[in-house]
Coordinates of C-alpha atoms and ligand atoms in Angstrom, one line a residue:
M620 CA 49.8 74.7 -116.7
L621 CA 47.0 76.9 -117.9
D622 CA 47.9 80.6 -118.0
A623 CA 44.6 81.9 -116.6
E624 CA 45.4 85.6 -116.8
K625 CA 46.9 85.6 -120.3
G626 CA 43.8 87.2 -121.9
F627 CA 43.9 90.1 -119.5
R628 CA 47.7 90.6 -119.7
E629 CA 47.6 90.6 -123.4
E630 CA 44.4 92.7 -123.5
W631 CA 42.5 90.4 -125.8
Y632 CA 39.5 92.7 -125.4
A633 CA 41.2 95.5 -127.2
Q634 CA 40.5 94.0 -130.6
P635 CA 38.4 91.1 -132.0
L636 CA 39.5 87.9 -130.3
S637 CA 40.4 86.3 -133.7
K638 CA 43.4 88.7 -133.8
S639 CA 44.8 87.2 -130.6
G640 CA 44.5 83.5 -131.5
P641 CA 42.2 80.8 -132.9
V642 CA 38.5 81.2 -132.1
I643 CA 35.6 78.7 -132.4
S644 CA 32.0 79.5 -133.3
M645 CA 29.7 79.4 -130.2
A646 CA 26.0 79.7 -129.8
V647 CA 24.5 82.4 -127.6
P648 CA 22.4 81.7 -125.6
S649 CA 23.8 78.3 -124.7
S650 CA 26.2 76.7 -122.3
Y651 CA 29.5 76.1 -124.1
N652 CA 30.2 72.7 -122.5
D653 CA 28.3 70.3 -124.7
I654 CA 28.5 72.1 -128.1
T655 CA 31.7 70.7 -129.4
Q656 CA 33.6 67.4 -129.5
D657 CA 36.3 68.8 -127.3
K658 CA 36.5 67.2 -123.8
D659 CA 38.7 70.0 -122.6
L660 CA 36.0 72.6 -123.4
R661 CA 33.3 70.4 -121.8
D662 CA 35.3 70.2 -118.6
H663 CA 36.9 73.6 -118.8
I664 CA 37.5 75.5 -115.5
G665 CA 38.5 79.2 -115.7
W666 CA 38.1 82.0 -118.1
A667 CA 36.3 81.7 -121.4
W668 CA 36.1 84.7 -123.9
Y669 CA 33.3 85.7 -126.1
D670 CA 33.0 88.6 -128.5
R671 CA 30.7 90.1 -131.1
L672 CA 30.8 93.0 -133.5
F673 CA 27.5 94.9 -133.9
Y674 CA 26.4 97.9 -135.8
V675 CA 24.7 100.9 -134.2
P676 CA 22.8 103.3 -136.5
S677 CA 23.7 107.0 -136.2
R678 CA 20.0 107.8 -136.0
W679 CA 20.1 106.6 -132.4
Q680 CA 22.5 109.5 -131.7
T681 CA 20.6 112.1 -133.6
D682 CA 17.4 111.0 -131.8
K683 CA 19.3 111.3 -128.5
Q684 CA 18.4 107.7 -127.5
R685 CA 19.8 106.1 -124.4
V686 CA 21.2 102.7 -125.2
V687 CA 21.4 99.8 -122.8
L688 CA 23.2 96.5 -123.1
R689 CA 21.5 93.6 -121.2
L690 CA 22.6 90.0 -120.8
G691 CA 19.9 87.8 -119.3
S692 CA 22.6 85.9 -117.4
A693 CA 26.2 84.6 -117.8
H694 CA 27.7 82.0 -115.5
Y695 CA 29.5 82.6 -113.2
N696 CA 31.7 85.7 -113.0
S697 CA 31.7 88.1 -116.0
I698 CA 33.7 91.1 -117.1
I699 CA 32.3 93.0 -120.0
Y700 CA 34.3 95.3 -122.3
L701 CA 32.9 97.6 -124.9
N702 CA 35.2 98.8 -127.7
G703 CA 38.3 97.8 -125.8
H704 CA 37.3 99.5 -122.5
S705 CA 36.1 97.9 -119.3
L706 CA 32.3 98.4 -119.1
T707 CA 31.0 96.4 -116.2
S708 CA 31.3 93.2 -114.2
H709 CA 28.9 90.9 -112.5
E710 CA 29.4 88.1 -110.0
G711 CA 26.9 85.2 -110.2
G712 CA 25.0 83.4 -112.9
H713 CA 21.2 83.3 -113.4
L714 CA 20.5 87.0 -113.0
P715 CA 20.6 89.9 -115.5
I716 CA 23.6 92.2 -116.2
M717 CA 22.9 95.7 -117.5
A718 CA 24.9 98.7 -118.5
D719 CA 24.1 102.1 -120.0
I720 CA 26.4 102.2 -123.1
T721 CA 25.1 105.5 -124.6
T722 CA 28.3 107.4 -124.4
K723 CA 30.6 104.5 -125.1
L724 CA 29.2 103.6 -128.5
V725 CA 30.6 104.6 -131.9
Y726 CA 27.4 105.6 -133.9
G727 CA 27.0 104.7 -137.5
K728 CA 29.9 102.1 -137.2
E729 CA 30.7 98.7 -135.8
N730 CA 31.2 98.3 -132.1
L731 CA 32.9 95.4 -130.3
V732 CA 31.5 93.8 -127.1
T733 CA 33.8 91.3 -125.3
V734 CA 32.8 89.2 -122.4
A735 CA 35.2 87.2 -120.2
I736 CA 33.4 84.6 -118.1
N737 CA 34.9 82.5 -115.3
N738 CA 33.0 79.4 -114.0
T739 CA 35.3 78.8 -111.0
L740 CA 33.4 78.2 -107.8
T741 CA 35.1 78.8 -104.4
P742 CA 34.0 79.0 -100.8
E743 CA 33.3 82.7 -101.4
T744 CA 31.0 82.2 -104.4
I745 CA 27.2 81.5 -104.4
P746 CA 27.0 78.6 -105.0
Q747 CA 30.2 77.5 -103.4
G748 CA 32.8 75.1 -104.7
T749 CA 36.4 74.2 -104.1
I750 CA 39.4 74.0 -106.4
V751 CA 41.2 70.9 -105.3
K752 CA 44.9 71.1 -106.1
H753 CA 46.9 67.9 -106.5
N754 CA 50.5 68.4 -105.6
D755 CA 51.8 64.8 -105.7
P756 CA 54.1 64.8 -108.8
S757 CA 54.1 61.0 -108.8
R758 CA 50.3 60.9 -109.4
Y759 CA 49.4 64.1 -111.2
P760 CA 51.0 66.3 -113.8
P761 CA 52.3 69.7 -112.5
G762 CA 49.7 72.2 -111.6
Y763 CA 46.8 69.7 -111.8
F764 CA 43.6 70.7 -110.2
A765 CA 39.9 69.8 -110.2
Q766 CA 36.7 71.6 -109.3
S767 CA 34.4 70.1 -106.8
Y768 CA 31.1 71.4 -105.5
N769 CA 28.3 70.6 -103.1
F770 CA 25.5 69.9 -105.6
D771 CA 24.9 67.3 -108.2
F772 CA 23.9 69.2 -111.3
T773 CA 26.5 70.1 -113.9
N774 CA 28.0 73.5 -113.4
Y775 CA 27.3 74.6 -117.0
A776 CA 28.9 77.8 -118.1
G777 CA 28.6 80.4 -120.8
I778 CA 26.2 83.1 -121.8
H779 CA 23.0 81.3 -120.9
R780 CA 20.3 83.9 -121.8
P781 CA 19.7 86.3 -124.6
V782 CA 21.8 89.4 -125.0
Y783 CA 19.9 92.6 -126.1
I784 CA 20.8 96.1 -127.0
Y785 CA 17.7 98.4 -126.6
T786 CA 17.0 102.1 -126.6
T787 CA 14.9 104.4 -124.4
P788 CA 14.4 108.1 -124.5
Q789 CA 16.7 110.3 -122.3
T790 CA 14.0 110.4 -119.7
F791 CA 13.1 106.8 -119.1
I792 CA 11.2 104.4 -116.9
D793 CA 13.7 103.0 -114.5
D794 CA 11.5 100.7 -112.4
I795 CA 7.9 99.9 -111.7
L796 CA 6.7 98.3 -108.4
I797 CA 3.3 96.8 -108.4
T798 CA 1.4 95.4 -105.4
T799 CA -2.2 94.1 -105.6
D800 CA -5.0 93.6 -103.2
I801 CA -8.7 92.5 -103.2
N802 CA -11.5 94.6 -101.8
G803 CA -14.7 92.6 -102.1
A804 CA -15.3 92.0 -105.8
N805 CA -12.9 94.8 -106.6
G806 CA -9.2 94.5 -107.4
V807 CA -6.7 97.1 -106.2
I808 CA -3.5 97.8 -108.0
T809 CA -0.9 100.0 -106.2
Y810 CA 1.9 101.3 -108.5
N811 CA 5.1 103.2 -108.0
V812 CA 7.1 104.3 -111.1
T813 CA 10.6 105.6 -110.8
H814 CA 12.3 107.3 -113.7
G815 CA 15.8 108.4 -114.6
N816 CA 17.4 110.6 -117.2
T817 CA 20.7 110.8 -119.0
M818 CA 22.1 113.8 -120.5
I819 CA 23.2 113.6 -124.1
G820 CA 23.7 117.0 -125.7
P821 CA 21.7 119.9 -124.3
S822 CA 20.4 119.3 -120.8
R823 CA 16.7 118.7 -120.4
S824 CA 14.4 120.9 -118.5
G825 CA 10.9 120.7 -117.1
E826 CA 8.9 118.3 -115.0
V827 CA 8.6 114.6 -115.6
G828 CA 5.0 113.3 -115.5
C829 CA 3.6 109.7 -115.4
S830 CA 0.3 108.5 -116.7
M831 CA -1.3 105.0 -116.6
K832 CA -3.7 103.2 -118.8
L833 CA -5.1 99.9 -117.6
L834 CA -6.1 97.4 -120.3
D835 CA -7.8 94.1 -119.8
N836 CA -6.4 90.9 -121.3
E837 CA -8.2 91.6 -124.6
G838 CA -6.4 95.0 -124.8
D839 CA -9.6 96.9 -124.0
H840 CA -9.4 100.1 -121.9
V841 CA -10.4 99.6 -118.3
T842 CA -9.4 102.8 -116.6
S843 CA -6.7 105.5 -116.5
A844 CA -4.7 107.4 -113.8
M845 CA -2.2 110.2 -113.5
G846 CA 0.9 110.4 -111.3
C847 CA 3.9 108.3 -110.7
Q848 CA 2.5 106.7 -107.6
G849 CA -1.1 105.7 -107.0
T850 CA -3.8 103.2 -106.5
I851 CA -6.3 102.0 -109.1
E852 CA -9.5 100.1 -108.0
I853 CA -11.2 97.9 -110.6
S854 CA -14.7 96.9 -110.0
N855 CA -15.5 93.2 -110.6
A856 CA -11.9 92.5 -111.2
S857 CA -10.7 89.3 -112.9
L858 CA -8.2 87.8 -110.5
W859 CA -5.0 85.9 -111.2
W860 CA -5.7 82.2 -110.4
P861 CA -3.4 79.2 -110.6
Y862 CA -4.0 76.5 -113.3
L863 CA -7.0 74.3 -112.4
M864 CA -8.2 76.7 -109.7
S865 CA -10.3 78.7 -112.2
E866 CA -11.7 78.5 -115.7
N867 CA -9.4 81.3 -116.7
P868 CA -6.0 80.9 -114.9
G869 CA -3.2 83.4 -115.3
Y870 CA -5.4 86.4 -116.0
M871 CA -3.4 89.5 -116.4
Y872 CA -4.1 93.1 -117.0
T873 CA -1.6 95.4 -118.8
L874 CA -0.7 98.6 -117.1
L875 CA 0.6 100.9 -119.9
V876 CA 3.0 103.1 -118.1
A877 CA 3.9 106.4 -119.8
V878 CA 6.6 108.8 -118.5
S879 CA 7.1 112.0 -120.4
D880 CA 9.0 115.3 -119.9
A881 CA 8.8 118.9 -121.2
D882 CA 11.3 118.1 -124.0
G883 CA 8.9 115.7 -125.6
N884 CA 10.6 112.5 -124.4
L885 CA 8.1 109.7 -124.0
D886 CA 8.9 106.3 -122.6
L887 CA 6.2 103.6 -122.6
Y888 CA 6.3 100.2 -120.8
P889 CA 3.5 97.6 -120.9
Q890 CA 3.6 96.2 -117.4
K891 CA 1.7 92.9 -116.9
V892 CA -0.3 92.8 -113.7
G893 CA -2.0 89.8 -112.1
I894 CA -4.3 90.7 -109.3
R895 CA -4.0 88.3 -106.4
T896 CA -3.4 88.1 -102.7
L897 CA -1.2 85.7 -100.7
G898 CA -1.6 84.8 -97.1
W899 CA 0.0 82.4 -94.7
N900 CA -0.3 81.5 -91.0
S901 CA 0.9 78.5 -88.9
T902 CA -1.0 75.9 -90.9
T903 CA -2.1 77.3 -94.2
L904 CA -1.1 79.1 -97.4
T905 CA -3.8 81.0 -99.3
I906 CA -4.2 82.6 -102.6
N907 CA -7.1 85.1 -103.0
N908 CA -8.3 83.9 -99.6
K909 CA -8.6 80.2 -100.7
P910 CA -6.3 77.5 -99.2
L911 CA -3.5 76.3 -101.5
Y912 CA -2.1 72.9 -102.0
L913 CA 1.0 72.9 -104.2
R914 CA 1.2 70.0 -106.7
G915 CA 4.5 70.4 -108.4
C916 CA 8.0 69.4 -109.0
G917 CA 11.6 70.5 -108.7
K918 CA 13.1 71.3 -112.1
H919 CA 16.4 72.3 -113.7
E920 CA 17.3 74.4 -116.7
D921 CA 18.8 71.5 -118.5
A922 CA 18.8 69.9 -121.9
D923 CA 21.2 68.1 -124.2
I924 CA 23.6 70.2 -126.4
R925 CA 22.5 73.6 -125.0
G926 CA 23.0 72.8 -121.3
K927 CA 21.4 75.7 -119.4
G928 CA 20.9 77.9 -122.5
V929 CA 17.4 79.4 -123.0
D930 CA 15.5 77.3 -125.5
Y931 CA 12.0 78.6 -126.5
A932 CA 10.7 75.3 -127.8
L933 CA 11.8 73.5 -124.6
I934 CA 10.1 76.1 -122.4
V935 CA 6.8 75.7 -124.2
K936 CA 7.2 71.9 -124.1
D937 CA 7.8 71.9 -120.4
F938 CA 4.8 74.0 -119.6
S939 CA 2.7 71.8 -121.9
L940 CA 4.0 68.8 -119.8
L941 CA 3.3 70.6 -116.5
K942 CA -0.3 71.1 -117.6
W943 CA -0.6 67.6 -118.9
L944 CA 0.5 66.5 -115.4
G945 CA -2.1 68.7 -113.7
A946 CA 0.8 70.4 -111.8
N947 CA 0.1 73.9 -110.4
S948 CA 3.6 74.8 -109.4
F949 CA 7.3 74.3 -109.5
R950 CA 10.4 75.4 -107.6
T951 CA 13.2 77.0 -109.6
S952 CA 15.6 74.6 -108.0
H953 CA 18.5 75.6 -107.5
Y954 CA 18.8 79.1 -109.0
P955 CA 16.7 81.8 -110.6
Y956 CA 15.3 80.7 -114.0
A957 CA 15.2 82.6 -117.2
E958 CA 12.7 85.5 -117.4
E959 CA 11.1 83.8 -120.5
I960 CA 10.3 80.8 -118.2
M961 CA 8.9 83.2 -115.5
D962 CA 6.8 85.0 -118.2
M963 CA 5.2 81.6 -119.2
A964 CA 4.5 80.8 -115.5
D965 CA 2.7 84.2 -115.1
K966 CA 0.7 83.6 -118.3
E967 CA -0.2 79.9 -117.7
G968 CA -1.0 80.3 -114.0
I969 CA 1.8 78.1 -112.7
M970 CA 3.0 79.1 -109.2
I971 CA 6.7 79.5 -108.6
I972 CA 8.8 79.0 -105.5
D973 CA 11.6 81.3 -106.7
E974 CA 14.9 80.1 -105.4
S975 CA 18.3 81.8 -105.1
P976 CA 21.5 80.1 -106.3
A977 CA 22.5 79.4 -102.7
V978 CA 22.6 75.6 -102.9
G979 CA 24.5 73.6 -100.3
L980 CA 25.9 76.6 -98.5
S981 CA 28.2 76.3 -95.5
G982 CA 30.6 78.4 -93.5
F983 CA 28.2 81.2 -92.6
D984 CA 30.3 84.3 -92.2
E985 CA 29.6 88.0 -92.7
A986 CA 31.0 88.2 -96.3
L987 CA 28.9 85.3 -97.4
M988 CA 25.8 86.7 -95.8
N989 CA 26.3 90.1 -97.5
K990 CA 26.7 88.4 -100.8
H991 CA 23.7 86.3 -100.2
I992 CA 21.6 89.3 -99.3
S993 CA 22.7 91.1 -102.5
V994 CA 21.7 88.0 -104.5
M995 CA 18.2 88.0 -102.8
Q996 CA 17.9 91.7 -103.6
E997 CA 18.7 91.2 -107.3
L998 CA 16.3 88.3 -107.4
V999 CA 13.5 90.2 -105.8
Q1000 CA 14.2 93.2 -108.0
R1001 CA 13.9 91.1 -111.1
D1002 CA 10.8 89.1 -110.1
K1003 CA 8.9 91.3 -107.6
N1004 CA 5.9 92.0 -109.9
R1005 CA 5.3 88.5 -111.0
P1006 CA 2.0 87.0 -109.8
S1007 CA 3.3 83.5 -110.3
V1008 CA 6.0 84.0 -107.6
I1009 CA 4.3 82.9 -104.4
M1010 CA 7.3 82.3 -102.2
W1011 CA 11.0 83.2 -102.1
S1012 CA 13.4 80.4 -101.3
V1013 CA 16.7 81.7 -100.0
G1014 CA 18.5 78.4 -100.7
N1015 CA 18.5 74.7 -100.9
E1016 CA 20.0 72.3 -98.3
P1017 CA 22.4 74.6 -96.5
K1018 CA 24.5 73.0 -93.7
S1019 CA 22.0 74.5 -91.4
N1020 CA 23.2 72.1 -88.6
E1021 CA 26.1 74.6 -88.1
A1022 CA 25.2 76.9 -85.2
A1023 CA 26.1 80.0 -87.2
A1024 CA 23.2 79.3 -89.5
L1025 CA 20.8 80.6 -86.8
N1026 CA 21.6 84.3 -87.1
Y1027 CA 22.7 84.0 -90.7
F1028 CA 19.3 82.8 -91.9
R1029 CA 17.4 85.1 -89.6
D1030 CA 19.2 88.0 -91.3
V1031 CA 18.9 86.8 -94.9
V1032 CA 15.2 86.1 -94.4
A1033 CA 14.7 89.5 -92.8
A1034 CA 16.4 91.3 -95.6
T1035 CA 14.3 89.5 -98.1
H1036 CA 11.2 90.5 -96.2
T1037 CA 12.2 94.0 -95.3
A1038 CA 9.1 96.0 -94.8
D1039 CA 8.6 99.2 -96.8
P1040 CA 9.4 98.5 -100.4
T1041 CA 9.3 102.2 -101.4
R1042 CA 12.1 103.4 -99.2
P1043 CA 15.6 102.2 -98.5
V1044 CA 15.9 100.8 -95.0
T1045 CA 18.6 99.1 -93.0
C1046 CA 18.7 95.9 -91.3
V1047 CA 21.1 95.2 -88.4
L1048 CA 23.0 92.0 -88.9
N1049 CA 24.2 89.7 -86.3
L1050 CA 27.8 90.2 -87.1
G1051 CA 27.8 93.9 -86.2
K1052 CA 27.4 95.4 -89.6
V1053 CA 24.6 97.4 -91.0
V1054 CA 23.6 96.4 -94.5
S1055 CA 21.4 98.6 -96.6
A1056 CA 18.4 96.3 -97.2
T1057 CA 16.7 97.2 -100.3
K1058 CA 13.9 99.1 -101.7
S1059 CA 13.2 95.9 -103.5
A1060 CA 12.8 93.5 -100.6
D1061 CA 9.4 91.9 -100.3
P1062 CA 7.1 91.7 -97.3
S1063 CA 4.2 90.4 -99.4
R1064 CA 5.4 86.8 -100.0
P1065 CA 6.5 84.1 -97.6
V1066 CA 10.1 83.2 -97.4
T1067 CA 11.5 79.7 -97.1
C1068 CA 14.7 77.7 -97.4
V1069 CA 14.7 74.1 -98.4
L1070 CA 16.1 71.9 -95.6
N1071 CA 17.5 68.5 -95.3
K1072 CA 19.2 68.3 -91.9
P1073 CA 17.6 66.4 -89.0
K1074 CA 15.1 68.8 -87.2
E1075 CA 16.7 68.2 -83.8
K1076 CA 19.9 70.0 -84.8
E1077 CA 18.8 72.5 -87.3
Y1078 CA 19.1 76.3 -87.1
A1079 CA 17.4 77.8 -90.2
A1080 CA 13.8 76.6 -89.8
S1081 CA 12.9 79.0 -87.0
S1082 CA 13.4 82.0 -89.4
L1083 CA 11.2 80.7 -92.2
D1084 CA 7.5 81.2 -93.0
V1085 CA 7.0 77.8 -94.5
I1086 CA 9.1 74.8 -93.8
L1087 CA 10.2 72.9 -96.9
V1088 CA 12.1 69.6 -96.4
N1089 CA 13.7 67.2 -98.9
R1090 CA 13.4 63.5 -98.0
Y1091 CA 14.4 60.4 -99.9
Y1092 CA 13.0 57.6 -97.7
S1093 CA 13.7 54.1 -99.3
W1094 CA 16.2 55.6 -101.7
Y1095 CA 19.2 57.1 -99.8
G1096 CA 18.2 55.3 -96.6
D1097 CA 16.4 52.0 -96.2
T1098 CA 17.0 51.4 -99.8
G1099 CA 14.6 48.8 -101.2
H1100 CA 12.3 49.0 -98.2
L1101 CA 9.3 50.8 -99.7
E1102 CA 7.1 49.7 -96.8
V1103 CA 8.7 52.2 -94.4
I1104 CA 8.0 55.3 -96.4
K1105 CA 4.5 56.1 -95.1
M1106 CA 5.4 55.7 -91.4
Q1107 CA 8.7 57.6 -91.7
T1108 CA 7.2 60.5 -93.7
V1109 CA 4.2 61.0 -91.5
T1110 CA 6.3 60.9 -88.4
E1111 CA 8.9 63.3 -89.6
F1112 CA 6.6 66.0 -91.1
S1113 CA 4.3 65.9 -88.2
E1114 CA 7.3 66.6 -85.9
W1115 CA 8.5 69.5 -88.1
H1116 CA 5.1 71.1 -87.7
L1117 CA 4.9 70.4 -84.0
L1118 CA 8.4 71.9 -83.4
H1119 CA 7.9 75.1 -85.4
N1120 CA 4.1 75.6 -85.7
K1121 CA 4.4 76.5 -89.4
P1122 CA 3.0 75.0 -92.6
V1123 CA 5.2 72.2 -93.9
M1124 CA 5.6 70.7 -97.3
I1125 CA 7.9 68.1 -99.0
S1126 CA 10.0 69.8 -101.6
E1127 CA 11.8 66.7 -102.9
Y1128 CA 11.2 63.0 -102.8
G1129 CA 11.7 60.4 -105.5
A1130 CA 13.9 57.6 -106.9
G1131 CA 16.0 57.2 -109.9
S1132 CA 14.8 55.0 -112.8
L1133 CA 16.2 53.9 -116.1
P1134 CA 13.4 54.1 -118.7
G1135 CA 12.6 50.7 -120.1
Y1136 CA 14.1 48.9 -117.1
H1137 CA 11.2 46.9 -115.5
M1138 CA 11.2 44.7 -112.5
D1139 CA 8.2 43.3 -110.7
P1140 CA 8.2 43.1 -107.7
A1141 CA 9.8 46.5 -107.7
W1142 CA 13.6 46.8 -107.6
T1143 CA 15.8 49.9 -107.4
W1144 CA 16.3 51.8 -110.7
S1145 CA 13.3 50.1 -112.3
E1146 CA 10.3 52.2 -113.5
E1147 CA 8.2 50.1 -111.0
Y1148 CA 10.3 51.1 -108.1
Q1149 CA 10.1 54.8 -108.9
A1150 CA 6.3 54.6 -109.4
E1151 CA 5.7 52.5 -106.2
L1152 CA 7.9 54.8 -104.1
M1153 CA 5.7 57.7 -105.2
I1154 CA 2.5 55.8 -104.4
R1155 CA 3.7 55.0 -100.9
N1156 CA 4.6 58.7 -100.5
F1157 CA 1.1 59.7 -101.6
E1158 CA -0.4 57.6 -98.8
A1159 CA 1.7 59.6 -96.3
F1160 CA 0.9 62.9 -98.0
D1161 CA -2.8 62.2 -97.8
E1162 CA -2.6 61.4 -94.1
L1163 CA -0.6 64.6 -93.5
R1164 CA -3.0 66.7 -95.5
S1165 CA -5.9 65.5 -93.3
K1166 CA -4.0 67.0 -90.3
G1167 CA -4.4 70.4 -91.8
Y1168 CA -0.8 71.8 -92.0
F1169 CA 0.7 70.0 -95.0
V1170 CA 0.7 72.5 -97.9
G1171 CA 2.3 70.7 -100.8
E1172 CA 4.3 68.0 -102.5
M1173 CA 6.9 68.3 -105.2
I1174 CA 8.5 65.3 -106.9
W1175 CA 12.2 65.3 -107.6
N1176 CA 12.6 65.8 -110.5
F1177 CA 10.6 66.9 -113.5
A1178 CA 13.1 65.4 -116.0
D1179 CA 16.5 63.5 -115.9
F1180 CA 19.3 66.0 -115.9
S1181 CA 23.0 66.2 -116.4
T1182 CA 25.5 65.8 -113.5
P1183 CA 29.2 65.4 -113.2
Q1184 CA 30.4 61.9 -113.9
G1185 CA 30.1 59.6 -110.9
H1186 CA 29.3 56.1 -109.8
T1187 CA 25.9 57.0 -108.3
R1188 CA 24.6 58.9 -111.4
P1189 CA 24.2 56.6 -114.4
G1190 CA 24.2 59.1 -117.3
G1191 CA 23.1 61.9 -115.0
N1192 CA 20.5 62.2 -112.3
R1193 CA 17.7 59.8 -113.3
K1194 CA 15.0 60.8 -110.9
G1195 CA 13.1 62.5 -113.7
I1196 CA 9.5 61.4 -114.2
F1197 CA 10.3 62.5 -117.8
T1198 CA 13.5 61.5 -119.6
R1199 CA 15.9 64.3 -120.5
S1200 CA 14.2 64.5 -123.9
R1201 CA 10.8 64.9 -122.2
Q1202 CA 9.2 61.5 -122.8
P1203 CA 7.1 60.2 -119.9
K1204 CA 8.3 57.3 -117.7
M1205 CA 5.7 55.2 -115.9
A1206 CA 6.0 57.7 -113.0
A1207 CA 4.7 60.6 -115.0
H1208 CA 1.5 58.7 -115.7
V1209 CA 1.1 57.9 -112.0
L1210 CA 1.7 61.5 -111.0
R1211 CA -0.7 62.7 -113.7
Y1212 CA -3.5 60.6 -112.3
R1213 CA -2.9 61.9 -108.8
Y1214 CA -2.5 65.6 -109.7
H1215 CA -5.7 65.8 -111.7
N1216 CA -7.5 64.0 -109.0
L1217 CA -6.2 66.4 -106.4
A1218 CA -7.4 69.2 -108.5
N1219 CA -10.8 67.5 -108.9
D1220 CA -10.2 67.6 -112.7
T1221 CA -11.5 65.1 -115.1
L1222 CA -8.7 63.5 -117.1
T1223 CA -9.5 63.9 -120.8
N1224 CA -7.3 63.7 -123.8
S1225 CA -8.9 66.9 -125.1
Q1226 CA -8.2 68.1 -128.6
A1227 CA -6.4 71.4 -128.3
P1228 CA -7.6 74.0 -130.9
L1229 CA -5.1 74.6 -133.6
C1230 CA -4.6 78.3 -132.9
F1231 CA -1.2 79.4 -131.8
T1232 CA 0.0 82.6 -130.1
S1233 CA 3.7 83.3 -130.1
V1234 CA 4.5 83.6 -126.4
L1235 CA 8.2 84.2 -126.4
H1236 CA 10.1 87.0 -128.0
Ligands
GCB479 C1 18.8 66.6 -103.1 C2 19.2 67.9 -103.8 C3 19.1 67.8 -105.3 C4 19.6 66.4 -105.8 C5 18.8 65.3 -105.1 C6 19.3 63.9 -105.5 O1 18.4 66.6 -101.9 O2 18.4 69.0 -103.4 O3 19.8 68.8 -105.9 O4 19.6 66.3 -107.1 O5 18.9 65.5 -103.7 O6 18.8 63.4 -106.5 O7 20.1 63.4 -104.8

């Protein structure tokens, strides 16, 4: 049986891992699962260990720099050691891990960072999973167990996003909160800068001051302001618009934030700012006071070899395909995506429904809710200033037919919304406990949760601002009967609206197809079936749109993606309109035609200019 605790007992972190046993080379960022030929590594459940020696110049110490270690994400549970000592730990993948390492480094020498990561999912983790132990010695070897979970994508593990060490002065910018508004032709930016300081050597004295310089997207000076909080009004502002809603989508200013103290410390941060407003009522979503219709898809961070590891070329390719499709949005199903992806969305004008990793939750108790609220706070903290984020999704397909979901989702949504973002506040939870609900919670965006339970016995929808429902008519039900799609979709979505008096949209629909497999008349798994299923859905969507409360459609899925082995998933989930290597199936062409038409855009195969700008780090 695997000795899960061996590394901790033997203190592997006290020295380079190679001194404790054999090590293999591993890419960072990447999932470790598909890198080698080793099946056991691919299917590993439990702790995996990484380490890295790195050099720190003594100049950083002389210059009294504050040094921070930052991992973009590691999945799922991480314990980090520096030079043999415990540094920090973090539960949950998909969100950053940071630690101030200033006083723990050895300057002018090599340092050792060690990360232990455990991918085990349990009923207490988000997302949840179960370790199934098989105790029948006639059928399984001793200690045999397997991991199961309530979602279909592979639970890839490893250090998925870049790891950085960066420096700041002793007095540093800790956080910046931006909100924007529109006043006639003017744009309004409200900012709040918080700062911190660390003491290395003699303590600092004097006041800390903030100054702001606003630059336009060409880098030209627009205006300046003093003070750590304030409002800037820009006459004839350029607004942040989604792709195909303006000639110049994704317009962003740069707010150059400077924080300085009497000791001569100066910290600078170029904060991107997209000026836009969001609105929602019982039928409509608006951006800059214009009604929005979301044309998009559900996605995954997923590719061969690297799994969920950040891949710059793939990010640029995916945005190129989204624009080729005429899509204006996607949902970060079913977890927060890499910041590099979010940066591209801001820049390209692609709107994001920003989803938490709470996929398929059940058993809604107090501990789970507190954890869920913390995850939402971390997510809002990370993405709060992004113009592309137009909605928070607290989860996907919870078992919201359980009665406990009613108060649970009321409180998770309320915590995500909590009013005053500049002050800590509390929110009283149903289970009798008071949870500190966040200076980072966000009242400015609608909150949703993606549902799939029948509306008659469903307890989350009443708490949501917009109702998102996943439906697979003629795939999981009435398989082969494409003719019922329109009727069933129109009936169901009209009823959701009638029941809750809120805007509704379809967040998933689709069919699997095997590229190159053709059958006419359409037959399941053929490219024709996938395409025709979509066309039948479009008929329903158009009828629903004419009723005035249907605010968007998102195909499942952008691309084929990896799943655990199973008899319903031939080589993974094949509902992609692109293959896993990003080549279009027939469905992609069908969707492209529709999305450009919906945007009133003329389809041309325009020749892109051969000028490149490096968009990622
Ligand atoms: C769903 C899930 C998604 C699955 C999809 C499917 O409802 O939200 O994660 O991949 O169905 O293809 O079954």
